[in-house]
Amino acid sequence: MKKQVLVTGGTGYIGSHTAVELINEGFDVVIVDNLSNSSLDVLDGIEKITGVKPDFEQFDLTDKLKTDAFFKKYNRIEAIIHFAASKAVGESVEKPTLYYRNNLVSLLNLIDNMAANGIKHIVFSSSCTVYGQPEILPVTEDAPIQKAMSPYGNTKQICEEILQDSIVANKALNVIALRYFNPIGAHPTALIGELPLGVPANLVPFITQTAIGLRKELSVFGNDYNTPDGSCIRDYINVVDLAQAHVVAINRMIKGLNQDAFEVFNIGTGNGISVFEIINTFEKVTGVKLNYKVVGRRAGDIEKVWADTSKANNVLGWKATRTLDETLVSAWKWEQYIRNKK
Ligand code: NAD
Ligand code: WQD
């Protein structure tokens, strides 16, 4: 019988791509999502790509009674990948209690149910945001965690701590925290991708929406940073590469290969790319000229960060393989697909 994996937030951006990779790898996938930041159409996309429509339950994971009832109904789950969370940094400053409640309580409800139902393995979606501005680049997993710059970032730090405390109390529990750098792009079929509500806060969705004419122009937030071209540097990771890291992490725990009950890995490409390099590459691979202007720095932006991926490469046995060119092409294909669908 296929092993069953619960994907929370599985109709969201990274969760949907991970559901596809899990199904392709022979797992039985059940998705829980409250659709607060995604839609049911995503299930059709997953089915078109894989030929399989995953089981789906719509409820809020902060609801303890509903979460308990879910685990009574689905009693053969082997592992959990926990994506469900609120993720907008700016919104978290405006609504801190919403972020703390949603991101912390949903994890607590899962951990309690793992203990109650004998589920041993969980992969947690963490973020490079925990490093703040690292002193040494590329940043390794043992770099100091810095005081979070937003309630959102703080929820990721606290969730990692909650999981670290939980492995002490529950000796059967195994945790892999994946610290994602900047996920971009879409499935190469363009059947699933990122669907930001309203005005995108992130660079690549803003670029594709500008290119398609939904936004007048892209603002480049600062060209006076201490970087070769003056714009900020990030590590942009293809979402399918990122999704595949989750499959590797799940297999590692199910096969008992993890060396510690709590492991953490950077999931990035290892390459630092500037905002201008993203713009130039997008224009080169799509042939679309982008309307952009340089404006002042965005409050709270880190100057430069990129991952040391040697632990993920050597210990996890995972490496990003997709190029920036193909990743930006996939983002552009997805933007055209969703706008033409409407
Ligand atoms: P997303 O918003 O597309 O997906 C999250 C999904 O979780 C959504 O479908 C939403 O409806 C659902 N959800 C939220 N709260 C829920 C709740 N209480 N109960 C049930 N469902 C709920 O976000 P994403 O980009 O796919 O991010 C997935 C995870 O990765 C998040 O934990 C996020 O913090 C983390 N992460 C994302 C990025 C990024 O840049 N996208 C970077 C680092 C880490
Ligand atoms: C990338 C670069 C901007 C928009 C955020 C979260 C982080 C993590 C990933 C979840 C920066 C510049 C952007 C625009 C621009 N998420 N930019 N014009 O800020 O690195 O990280 O997403 O954990 O926690 O903070 O990503 O895509 O917003 O920005 O010039 O319109 O693009 O200044 O240098 P960021 P981003």
Short mmCIF file of C-alpha atoms and ligand atoms in Angstrom, two decimals:
data_model
loop_
_atom_site.label_atom_id
_atom_site.label_comp_id
_atom_site.label_asym_id
_atom_site.label_seq_id
_atom_site.Cartn_x
_atom_site.Cartn_y
_atom_site.Cartn_z
CA MET A 1 0.00 0.00 0.00
CA LYS A 2 1.21 3.51 -0.80
CA LYS A 3 2.46 5.53 2.14
CA GLN A 4 0.22 8.45 2.98
CA VAL A 5 1.58 11.96 3.48
CA LEU A 6 -0.45 14.87 4.83
CA VAL A 7 0.35 18.12 3.04
CA THR A 8 -1.01 21.07 4.99
CA GLY A 9 -1.41 24.17 2.84
CA GLY A 10 -1.28 21.83 -0.14
CA THR A 11 -3.37 24.02 -2.45
CA GLY A 12 -0.90 26.88 -1.88
CA TYR A 13 2.10 27.77 -4.00
CA ILE A 14 4.84 25.49 -2.66
CA GLY A 15 2.43 22.88 -1.28
CA SER A 16 0.80 22.24 -4.67
CA HIS A 17 4.17 21.70 -6.37
CA THR A 18 5.19 19.38 -3.55
CA ALA A 19 1.94 17.42 -3.82
CA VAL A 20 2.78 16.82 -7.50
CA GLU A 21 6.29 15.59 -6.70
CA LEU A 22 5.01 13.33 -3.91
CA ILE A 23 2.40 11.76 -6.19
CA ASN A 24 5.03 11.29 -8.91
CA GLU A 25 7.19 9.52 -6.32
CA GLY A 26 4.37 7.09 -5.46
CA PHE A 27 2.99 8.63 -2.28
CA ASP A 28 -0.65 8.87 -1.42
CA VAL A 29 -1.32 12.56 -0.72
CA VAL A 30 -3.99 14.11 1.47
CA ILE A 31 -4.23 17.88 1.49
CA VAL A 32 -5.65 20.06 4.24
CA ASP A 33 -6.18 23.72 3.43
CA ASN A 34 -8.65 26.38 4.56
CA LEU A 35 -8.33 28.13 1.17
CA SER A 36 -7.48 31.42 2.89
CA ASN A 37 -4.79 31.99 0.25
CA SER A 38 -5.55 29.47 -2.50
CA SER A 39 -8.41 27.96 -4.45
CA LEU A 40 -9.95 24.62 -5.31
CA ASP A 41 -8.85 24.99 -8.98
CA VAL A 42 -5.38 24.00 -7.82
CA LEU A 43 -6.61 20.44 -7.25
CA ASP A 44 -7.56 20.25 -10.95
CA GLY A 45 -4.07 21.44 -11.87
CA ILE A 46 -2.50 18.73 -9.71
CA GLU A 47 -4.79 16.13 -11.28
CA LYS A 48 -3.99 17.27 -14.83
CA ILE A 49 -0.27 16.97 -14.17
CA THR A 50 -0.27 13.68 -12.25
CA GLY A 51 -3.49 11.92 -13.26
CA VAL A 52 -4.36 11.75 -9.57
CA LYS A 53 -6.70 13.98 -7.60
CA PRO A 54 -5.42 14.01 -4.02
CA ASP A 55 -7.80 13.66 -1.09
CA PHE A 56 -8.75 17.11 0.13
CA GLU A 57 -10.22 18.37 3.40
CA GLN A 58 -11.07 22.03 3.84
CA PHE A 59 -10.75 23.32 7.38
CA ASP A 60 -8.67 25.61 9.54
CA LEU A 61 -5.80 23.89 11.33
CA THR A 62 -6.10 26.30 14.24
CA ASP A 63 -9.44 24.58 14.99
CA LYS A 64 -8.41 21.85 17.44
CA LEU A 65 -11.67 19.89 17.27
CA LYS A 66 -11.64 19.75 13.47
CA THR A 67 -7.97 18.85 13.44
CA ASP A 68 -8.54 16.03 15.95
CA ALA A 69 -11.50 14.74 13.90
CA PHE A 70 -9.37 14.80 10.73
CA PHE A 71 -6.74 12.55 12.31
CA LYS A 72 -9.46 10.13 13.46
CA LYS A 73 -10.69 9.87 9.86
CA TYR A 74 -7.24 9.62 8.25
CA ASN A 75 -5.58 7.06 10.47
CA ARG A 76 -2.73 5.82 8.26
CA ILE A 77 -0.75 9.03 7.73
CA GLU A 78 3.00 8.32 7.88
CA ALA A 79 4.37 11.84 7.64
CA ILE A 80 3.35 15.47 7.52
CA ILE A 81 4.66 18.36 5.46
CA HIS A 82 3.48 21.53 7.14
CA PHE A 83 3.19 24.45 4.73
CA ALA A 84 -0.02 26.01 6.05
CA ALA A 85 0.78 29.46 7.41
CA SER A 86 0.24 33.13 6.78
CA LYS A 87 3.31 34.45 4.98
CA ALA A 88 3.05 38.16 4.14
CA VAL A 89 5.79 39.99 6.02
CA GLY A 90 4.14 43.44 5.78
CA GLU A 91 0.71 42.17 6.82
CA SER A 92 2.27 40.47 9.83
CA VAL A 93 3.43 43.86 11.11
CA GLU A 94 -0.16 45.16 10.82
CA LYS A 95 -1.79 42.04 12.27
CA PRO A 96 0.68 40.33 14.60
CA THR A 97 -1.90 38.38 16.60
CA LEU A 98 -3.34 36.89 13.40
CA TYR A 99 0.15 35.70 12.43
CA TYR A 100 1.07 34.33 15.85
CA ARG A 101 -2.29 32.57 16.21
CA ASN A 102 -2.38 31.08 12.72
CA ASN A 103 1.24 29.99 12.45
CA LEU A 104 1.78 28.80 16.01
CA VAL A 105 -1.58 27.24 16.89
CA SER A 106 -1.79 25.22 13.66
CA LEU A 107 1.63 23.72 14.41
CA LEU A 108 0.70 22.98 18.05
CA ASN A 109 -2.45 21.16 16.93
CA LEU A 110 -0.43 19.04 14.53
CA ILE A 111 2.23 18.17 17.12
CA ASP A 112 -0.42 17.09 19.65
CA ASN A 113 -2.06 14.91 17.04
CA MET A 114 1.24 13.39 15.97
CA ALA A 115 1.84 12.24 19.56
CA ALA A 116 -1.74 11.04 19.99
CA ASN A 117 -1.75 9.11 16.71
CA GLY A 118 1.82 7.80 16.56
CA ILE A 119 2.86 9.89 13.52
CA LYS A 120 6.62 10.24 13.63
CA HIS A 121 7.76 12.49 10.81
CA ILE A 122 7.23 16.16 10.02
CA VAL A 123 8.86 18.51 7.54
CA PHE A 124 8.49 22.15 8.53
CA SER A 125 8.58 25.14 6.14
CA SER A 126 11.10 27.49 7.64
CA SER A 127 12.76 30.44 6.00
CA CYS A 128 16.10 32.16 5.41
CA THR A 129 14.46 35.07 7.18
CA VAL A 130 15.68 33.50 10.46
CA TYR A 131 19.25 34.59 9.57
CA GLY A 132 18.43 38.30 9.12
CA GLN A 133 21.50 39.93 7.50
CA PRO A 134 24.19 37.26 7.99
CA GLU A 135 27.73 38.41 8.71
CA ILE A 136 29.28 35.61 6.67
CA LEU A 137 28.10 34.66 3.18
CA PRO A 138 27.11 32.18 1.94
CA VAL A 139 25.15 31.53 5.12
CA THR A 140 25.37 28.10 6.76
CA GLU A 141 22.78 26.44 8.98
CA ASP A 142 24.82 27.12 12.11
CA ALA A 143 24.93 30.88 11.54
CA PRO A 144 23.37 32.72 14.47
CA ILE A 145 19.63 33.26 14.39
CA GLN A 146 19.02 37.00 14.58
CA LYS A 147 16.19 38.84 16.24
CA ALA A 148 13.30 38.59 13.81
CA MET A 149 12.50 41.72 11.83
CA SER A 150 8.77 40.95 11.62
CA PRO A 151 6.11 38.95 13.47
CA TYR A 152 6.06 36.60 10.46
CA GLY A 153 9.80 35.95 10.79
CA ASN A 154 9.39 35.48 14.50
CA THR A 155 6.74 32.79 13.95
CA LYS A 156 9.29 30.78 11.92
CA GLN A 157 11.86 31.07 14.73
CA ILE A 158 9.32 30.15 17.42
CA CYS A 159 7.98 27.21 15.38
CA GLU A 160 11.52 25.84 15.03
CA GLU A 161 11.91 26.17 18.82
CA ILE A 162 8.56 24.49 19.47
CA LEU A 163 9.66 21.57 17.30
CA GLN A 164 13.03 21.36 19.07
CA ASP A 165 11.28 21.20 22.44
CA SER A 166 8.81 18.63 21.12
CA ILE A 167 11.50 16.08 20.15
CA VAL A 168 12.64 16.09 23.77
CA ALA A 169 9.14 15.31 25.02
CA ASN A 170 8.22 12.87 22.22
CA LYS A 171 11.16 10.54 21.58
CA ALA A 172 9.50 9.08 18.48
CA LEU A 173 9.30 12.46 16.72
CA ASN A 174 11.56 13.34 13.77
CA VAL A 175 11.68 16.83 12.37
CA ILE A 176 13.31 18.27 9.28
CA ALA A 177 13.13 22.06 9.07
CA LEU A 178 13.83 23.33 5.57
CA ARG A 179 14.92 26.95 5.44
CA TYR A 180 13.82 28.13 2.02
CA PHE A 181 15.55 31.01 0.34
CA ASN A 182 13.44 32.81 -2.33
CA PRO A 183 11.12 30.39 -4.14
CA ILE A 184 10.18 31.50 -7.66
CA GLY A 185 8.79 30.08 -10.90
CA ALA A 186 6.03 27.62 -11.62
CA HIS A 187 5.48 24.07 -12.82
CA PRO A 188 6.80 23.74 -16.41
CA THR A 189 3.31 22.71 -17.58
CA ALA A 190 2.00 26.10 -16.33
CA LEU A 191 -0.91 24.22 -14.74
CA ILE A 192 0.02 25.32 -11.21
CA GLY A 193 1.96 28.33 -9.95
CA GLU A 194 1.92 31.24 -7.55
CA LEU A 195 -1.31 33.22 -7.25
CA PRO A 196 -0.75 36.29 -5.09
CA LEU A 197 -3.87 38.07 -3.87
CA GLY A 198 -3.88 41.76 -4.79
CA VAL A 199 -0.64 43.62 -5.44
CA PRO A 200 2.30 41.21 -5.21
CA ALA A 201 4.89 41.97 -2.54
CA ASN A 202 7.48 39.65 -4.08
CA LEU A 203 9.76 40.53 -6.96
CA VAL A 204 9.04 37.87 -9.60
CA PRO A 205 5.22 37.99 -9.47
CA PHE A 206 5.48 41.78 -9.68
CA ILE A 207 7.72 41.44 -12.73
CA THR A 208 5.40 39.02 -14.54
CA GLN A 209 2.34 41.16 -13.73
CA THR A 210 4.14 44.24 -15.05
CA ALA A 211 5.19 42.39 -18.19
CA ILE A 212 1.61 41.32 -18.89
CA GLY A 213 0.30 44.85 -18.33
CA LEU A 214 -1.47 44.40 -14.98
CA ARG A 215 0.98 46.79 -13.27
CA LYS A 216 2.28 50.00 -14.82
CA GLU A 217 5.86 49.68 -13.68
CA LEU A 218 8.14 47.77 -11.37
CA SER A 219 9.81 49.70 -8.59
CA VAL A 220 13.36 48.57 -7.90
CA PHE A 221 13.84 49.13 -4.20
CA GLY A 222 17.25 50.76 -4.02
CA ASN A 223 20.41 50.85 -6.17
CA ASP A 224 22.73 52.15 -3.47
CA TYR A 225 23.44 48.92 -1.59
CA ASN A 226 26.94 47.63 -1.06
CA THR A 227 26.64 45.09 -3.90
CA PRO A 228 28.25 45.00 -7.36
CA ASP A 229 25.31 46.70 -9.12
CA GLY A 230 23.83 48.43 -6.06
CA SER A 231 20.64 46.32 -5.88
CA CYS A 232 19.89 43.65 -3.26
CA ILE A 233 21.06 40.08 -3.66
CA ARG A 234 18.98 36.95 -2.97
CA ASP A 235 19.13 33.23 -3.64
CA TYR A 236 16.21 32.47 -5.99
CA ILE A 237 15.23 28.80 -5.92
CA ASN A 238 13.00 27.10 -8.50
CA VAL A 239 9.79 25.93 -6.84
CA VAL A 240 10.01 22.43 -8.39
CA ASP A 241 13.56 22.01 -7.09
CA LEU A 242 12.25 23.16 -3.72
CA ALA A 243 9.31 20.73 -3.89
CA GLN A 244 11.70 17.87 -4.63
CA ALA A 245 13.70 18.70 -1.49
CA HIS A 246 10.57 17.84 0.51
CA VAL A 247 10.28 14.42 -1.11
CA VAL A 248 13.93 13.74 -0.29
CA ALA A 249 13.35 14.86 3.32
CA ILE A 250 10.29 12.62 3.72
CA ASN A 251 12.14 9.60 2.28
CA ARG A 252 15.07 10.29 4.59
CA MET A 253 12.88 10.12 7.69
CA ILE A 254 10.72 7.21 6.55
CA LYS A 255 13.87 5.20 5.79
CA GLY A 256 15.31 6.16 9.21
CA LEU A 257 18.33 7.86 7.62
CA ASN A 258 18.12 11.05 9.63
CA GLN A 259 21.04 11.47 12.02
CA ASP A 260 19.21 13.62 14.54
CA ALA A 261 15.60 13.97 15.59
CA PHE A 262 15.79 17.63 14.58
CA GLU A 263 17.63 18.44 11.38
CA VAL A 264 17.76 21.72 9.50
CA PHE A 265 18.79 22.36 5.90
CA ASN A 266 19.19 25.44 3.74
CA ILE A 267 17.24 25.04 0.52
CA GLY A 268 18.61 27.40 -2.09
CA THR A 269 20.83 27.34 -5.17
CA GLY A 270 23.96 28.70 -3.50
CA ASN A 271 24.04 31.60 -6.00
CA GLY A 272 23.43 35.22 -5.10
CA ILE A 273 21.48 37.10 -7.80
CA SER A 274 20.75 40.83 -7.82
CA VAL A 275 17.44 42.51 -8.65
CA PHE A 276 18.94 43.93 -11.86
CA GLU A 277 20.19 40.47 -12.85
CA ILE A 278 16.66 39.12 -12.41
CA ILE A 279 15.24 41.94 -14.56
CA ASN A 280 17.89 41.49 -17.29
CA THR A 281 17.49 37.71 -17.35
CA PHE A 282 13.70 38.01 -17.52
CA GLU A 283 13.97 40.40 -20.49
CA LYS A 284 16.51 38.14 -22.22
CA VAL A 285 14.55 34.88 -21.90
CA THR A 286 11.07 36.30 -22.62
CA GLY A 287 11.92 39.05 -25.10
CA VAL A 288 9.63 41.36 -23.12
CA LYS A 289 10.94 44.82 -22.19
CA LEU A 290 10.16 45.63 -18.58
CA ASN A 291 9.02 49.04 -17.50
CA TYR A 292 10.87 49.78 -14.27
CA LYS A 293 12.29 52.63 -12.22
CA VAL A 294 14.63 52.78 -9.27
CA VAL A 295 13.02 54.07 -6.08
CA GLY A 296 14.18 54.27 -2.46
CA ARG A 297 15.04 51.27 -0.32
CA ARG A 298 12.17 49.19 1.09
CA ALA A 299 12.08 49.24 4.89
CA GLY A 300 13.31 46.02 6.42
CA ASP A 301 15.10 44.69 3.31
CA ILE A 302 18.24 42.63 3.84
CA GLU A 303 21.14 43.80 1.63
CA LYS A 304 22.39 40.39 0.56
CA VAL A 305 21.84 36.77 1.44
CA TRP A 306 22.49 33.50 -0.27
CA ALA A 307 22.75 29.93 0.94
CA ASP A 308 25.59 27.62 1.68
CA THR A 309 23.90 24.50 0.36
CA SER A 310 26.65 21.99 1.13
CA LYS A 311 24.69 20.38 3.98
CA ALA A 312 21.61 19.89 1.77
CA ASN A 313 23.85 18.64 -1.07
CA ASN A 314 26.00 16.26 0.97
CA VAL A 315 23.81 15.14 3.87
CA LEU A 316 20.30 15.36 2.44
CA GLY A 317 21.47 14.37 -1.03
CA TRP A 318 19.54 17.12 -2.77
CA LYS A 319 20.72 19.82 -5.16
CA ALA A 320 18.92 22.51 -7.15
CA THR A 321 19.23 21.66 -10.85
CA ARG A 322 17.06 24.16 -12.70
CA THR A 323 18.57 27.28 -14.25
CA LEU A 324 17.44 30.84 -13.62
CA ASP A 325 16.57 31.13 -17.32
CA GLU A 326 14.16 28.20 -17.27
CA THR A 327 12.73 29.29 -13.93
CA LEU A 328 11.87 32.77 -15.20
CA VAL A 329 10.42 31.27 -18.39
CA SER A 330 8.17 29.08 -16.23
CA ALA A 331 7.01 32.12 -14.21
CA TRP A 332 6.19 33.95 -17.44
CA LYS A 333 4.34 30.95 -18.95
CA TRP A 334 2.26 30.69 -15.77
CA GLU A 335 1.39 34.41 -15.78
CA GLN A 336 0.21 34.15 -19.39
CA TYR A 337 -1.76 30.97 -18.67
CA ILE A 338 -3.72 32.43 -15.74
CA ARG A 339 -4.47 35.73 -17.44
CA ASN A 340 -5.71 34.01 -20.60
CA LYS A 341 -7.83 31.62 -18.51
CA LYS A 342 -9.87 34.49 -17.04
P1 NAD B 1 0.77 29.96 0.26
O1 NAD B 1 0.03 31.06 0.96
O2 NAD B 1 0.67 29.89 -1.21
O3 NAD B 1 0.33 28.55 0.87
C1 NAD B 1 -0.06 28.38 2.20
C2 NAD B 1 -1.40 27.66 2.20
O4 NAD B 1 -1.80 27.43 3.55
C3 NAD B 1 -2.52 28.45 1.53
O5 NAD B 1 -3.15 27.63 0.56
C4 NAD B 1 -3.47 28.80 2.67
O6 NAD B 1 -4.81 28.81 2.25
C5 NAD B 1 -3.19 27.69 3.67
N1 NAD B 1 -3.42 28.02 5.08
C6 NAD B 1 -2.96 29.11 5.76
N2 NAD B 1 -3.36 29.04 7.03
C7 NAD B 1 -4.08 27.89 7.19
C8 NAD B 1 -4.75 27.27 8.27
N3 NAD B 1 -4.79 27.84 9.47
N4 NAD B 1 -5.38 26.10 8.05
C9 NAD B 1 -5.36 25.51 6.83
N5 NAD B 1 -4.76 26.06 5.77
C10 NAD B 1 -4.12 27.23 5.94
O7 NAD B 1 2.30 30.07 0.74
P2 NAD B 1 3.58 29.37 0.15
O8 NAD B 1 4.39 30.38 -0.54
O9 NAD B 1 3.23 28.12 -0.55
O10 NAD B 1 4.34 29.04 1.52
C11 NAD B 1 4.24 27.78 2.13
C12 NAD B 1 5.07 27.78 3.40
O11 NAD B 1 6.40 28.11 3.10
C13 NAD B 1 4.61 28.81 4.45
O12 NAD B 1 4.77 28.23 5.72
C14 NAD B 1 5.59 29.94 4.27
O13 NAD B 1 5.75 30.68 5.44
C15 NAD B 1 6.85 29.18 3.91
N6 NAD B 1 7.83 29.97 3.15
C16 NAD B 1 7.44 30.58 2.00
C17 NAD B 1 8.34 31.34 1.29
C18 NAD B 1 7.92 32.09 0.04
O14 NAD B 1 8.60 33.03 -0.34
N7 NAD B 1 6.84 31.69 -0.64
C19 NAD B 1 9.66 31.44 1.74
C20 NAD B 1 10.04 30.79 2.91
C21 NAD B 1 9.10 30.04 3.62
C1 WQD B 2 13.35 40.24 -3.38
C2 WQD B 2 14.19 41.43 -3.80
C3 WQD B 2 13.43 43.53 -2.89
C4 WQD B 2 9.63 43.67 -5.02
C5 WQD B 2 10.46 37.65 1.25
C6 WQD B 2 10.27 37.48 2.73
C7 WQD B 2 11.08 36.30 3.22
C8 WQD B 2 10.77 35.04 2.42
C9 WQD B 2 10.87 35.29 0.95
C10 WQD B 2 9.02 33.80 3.52
C11 WQD B 2 14.44 42.42 -2.66
C12 WQD B 2 13.32 43.54 -4.40
C13 WQD B 2 10.88 43.29 -4.56
C14 WQD B 2 9.54 44.82 -5.86
C15 WQD B 2 11.94 45.08 -5.71
N1 WQD B 2 9.42 34.61 2.63
N2 WQD B 2 12.00 43.97 -4.89
N3 WQD B 2 10.71 45.46 -6.18
O1 WQD B 2 12.10 40.32 0.62
O2 WQD B 2 13.83 38.63 -0.15
O3 WQD B 2 11.84 37.86 1.00
O4 WQD B 2 10.07 36.45 0.60
O5 WQD B 2 9.62 33.30 4.41
O6 WQD B 2 10.77 36.13 4.57
O7 WQD B 2 10.71 38.66 3.37
O8 WQD B 2 11.61 38.70 -1.30
O9 WQD B 2 10.58 38.91 -3.51
O10 WQD B 2 9.92 40.55 -1.71
O11 WQD B 2 12.19 40.70 -2.70
O12 WQD B 2 12.94 45.72 -6.01
O13 WQD B 2 8.46 45.24 -6.27
O14 WQD B 2 13.47 42.19 -4.79
O15 WQD B 2 13.88 44.78 -2.43
O16 WQD B 2 15.73 42.91 -2.83
P1 WQD B 2 12.41 38.99 0.08
P2 WQD B 2 10.97 39.71 -2.33
#
